């Protein structure tokens, strides 16, 4: 239940939960950048899962992307936009000239 992670009367999640949320977000971003151009089957699955998590607007799960962003004081649409630009720049650097 969300109330287990975000107790009533508090200012959002406790420090331990915030650290965990930061770690979840950091891991998803690392997967996106590390496996962006991979052909490895397992890595492609991890990449697809991370992309799905970031693209989802589901707010029912306490550790959904939108709830993690909210708890960390981030705007999900801004994070997605910046992420798309960074990934596009990474792909452009990989292309042969």
Coordinates of C-alpha atoms in Angstrom, one line a residue:
X1 CA 0.0 0.0 0.0
X2 CA 1.3 3.5 -0.8
X3 CA 0.5 4.5 2.8
X4 CA 3.3 2.1 3.9
X5 CA 5.8 4.1 1.9
X6 CA 4.3 7.5 2.3
X7 CA 2.9 7.8 5.8
X8 CA 0.2 10.4 6.5
X9 CA 1.4 13.7 7.8
X10 CA 4.9 13.2 6.6
X11 CA 6.8 15.1 3.9
X12 CA 7.0 12.2 1.5
X13 CA 9.1 9.1 1.9
X14 CA 11.6 8.6 4.7
X15 CA 15.3 9.0 3.9
X16 CA 15.8 5.2 3.4
X17 CA 13.0 5.0 0.9
X18 CA 14.3 8.1 -0.9
X19 CA 17.7 6.5 -1.2
X20 CA 16.1 3.3 -2.6
X21 CA 14.0 5.4 -5.0
X22 CA 17.2 7.2 -6.2
X23 CA 18.9 3.8 -6.6
X24 CA 15.9 2.5 -8.7
X25 CA 16.0 5.5 -11.0
X26 CA 19.8 5.4 -11.3
X27 CA 19.7 1.7 -12.2
X28 CA 17.1 2.3 -14.9
X29 CA 19.1 5.1 -16.4
X30 CA 22.3 3.1 -16.3
X31 CA 20.5 0.2 -18.2
X32 CA 19.2 2.6 -20.8
X33 CA 22.6 4.0 -21.6
X34 CA 24.6 0.8 -21.2
X35 CA 22.4 -1.4 -23.4
X36 CA 21.1 1.1 -25.9
X37 CA 22.7 -0.5 -28.9
X38 CA 23.2 -4.0 -27.7
X39 CA 22.3 -7.2 -29.5
X40 CA 22.4 -9.4 -26.4
X41 CA 19.0 -10.9 -25.8
X42 CA 19.0 -10.5 -22.0
X43 CA 20.3 -6.9 -22.2
X44 CA 17.5 -6.1 -24.8
X45 CA 15.0 -7.4 -22.3
X46 CA 16.4 -5.3 -19.5
X47 CA 16.4 -2.3 -21.8
X48 CA 12.7 -2.9 -22.8
X49 CA 11.8 -3.2 -19.1
X50 CA 13.5 0.1 -18.2
X51 CA 12.0 1.9 -21.1
X52 CA 8.5 0.6 -20.2
X53 CA 9.0 1.7 -16.6
X54 CA 10.1 5.2 -17.6
X55 CA 7.3 5.6 -20.2
X56 CA 4.5 4.5 -17.9
X57 CA 2.3 7.0 -16.2
X58 CA 1.0 4.4 -13.7
X59 CA 0.9 6.0 -10.2
X60 CA -0.7 3.0 -8.4
X61 CA 2.6 1.4 -7.5
X62 CA 4.8 3.3 -4.9
X63 CA 7.9 2.7 -7.0
X64 CA 6.4 3.6 -10.3
X65 CA 8.4 6.1 -12.4
X66 CA 6.0 9.0 -11.7
X67 CA 5.9 8.3 -7.9
X68 CA 9.7 8.0 -7.8
X69 CA 10.1 11.3 -9.6
X70 CA 7.5 13.0 -7.4
X71 CA 9.2 11.7 -4.2
X72 CA 12.6 13.0 -5.5
X73 CA 11.2 16.4 -6.6
X74 CA 11.6 15.7 -10.3
X75 CA 9.1 16.4 -13.1
X76 CA 8.6 13.1 -14.9
X77 CA 8.1 14.8 -18.3
X78 CA 11.3 16.8 -17.9
X79 CA 13.3 13.7 -17.0
X80 CA 11.9 11.9 -20.0
X81 CA 12.7 14.8 -22.3
X82 CA 16.2 15.2 -21.0
X83 CA 16.8 11.4 -21.2
X84 CA 15.6 11.3 -24.8
X85 CA 18.0 14.1 -25.7
X86 CA 20.9 12.4 -24.0
X87 CA 20.2 9.1 -25.6
X88 CA 20.0 10.7 -29.0
X89 CA 23.3 12.4 -28.5
X90 CA 24.9 9.1 -27.4
X91 CA 23.6 7.5 -30.6
X92 CA 24.9 10.3 -32.7
X93 CA 28.4 9.9 -31.2
X94 CA 28.4 6.2 -32.0
X95 CA 27.6 6.7 -35.7
X96 CA 30.5 6.5 -38.0
X97 CA 31.4 9.8 -39.7

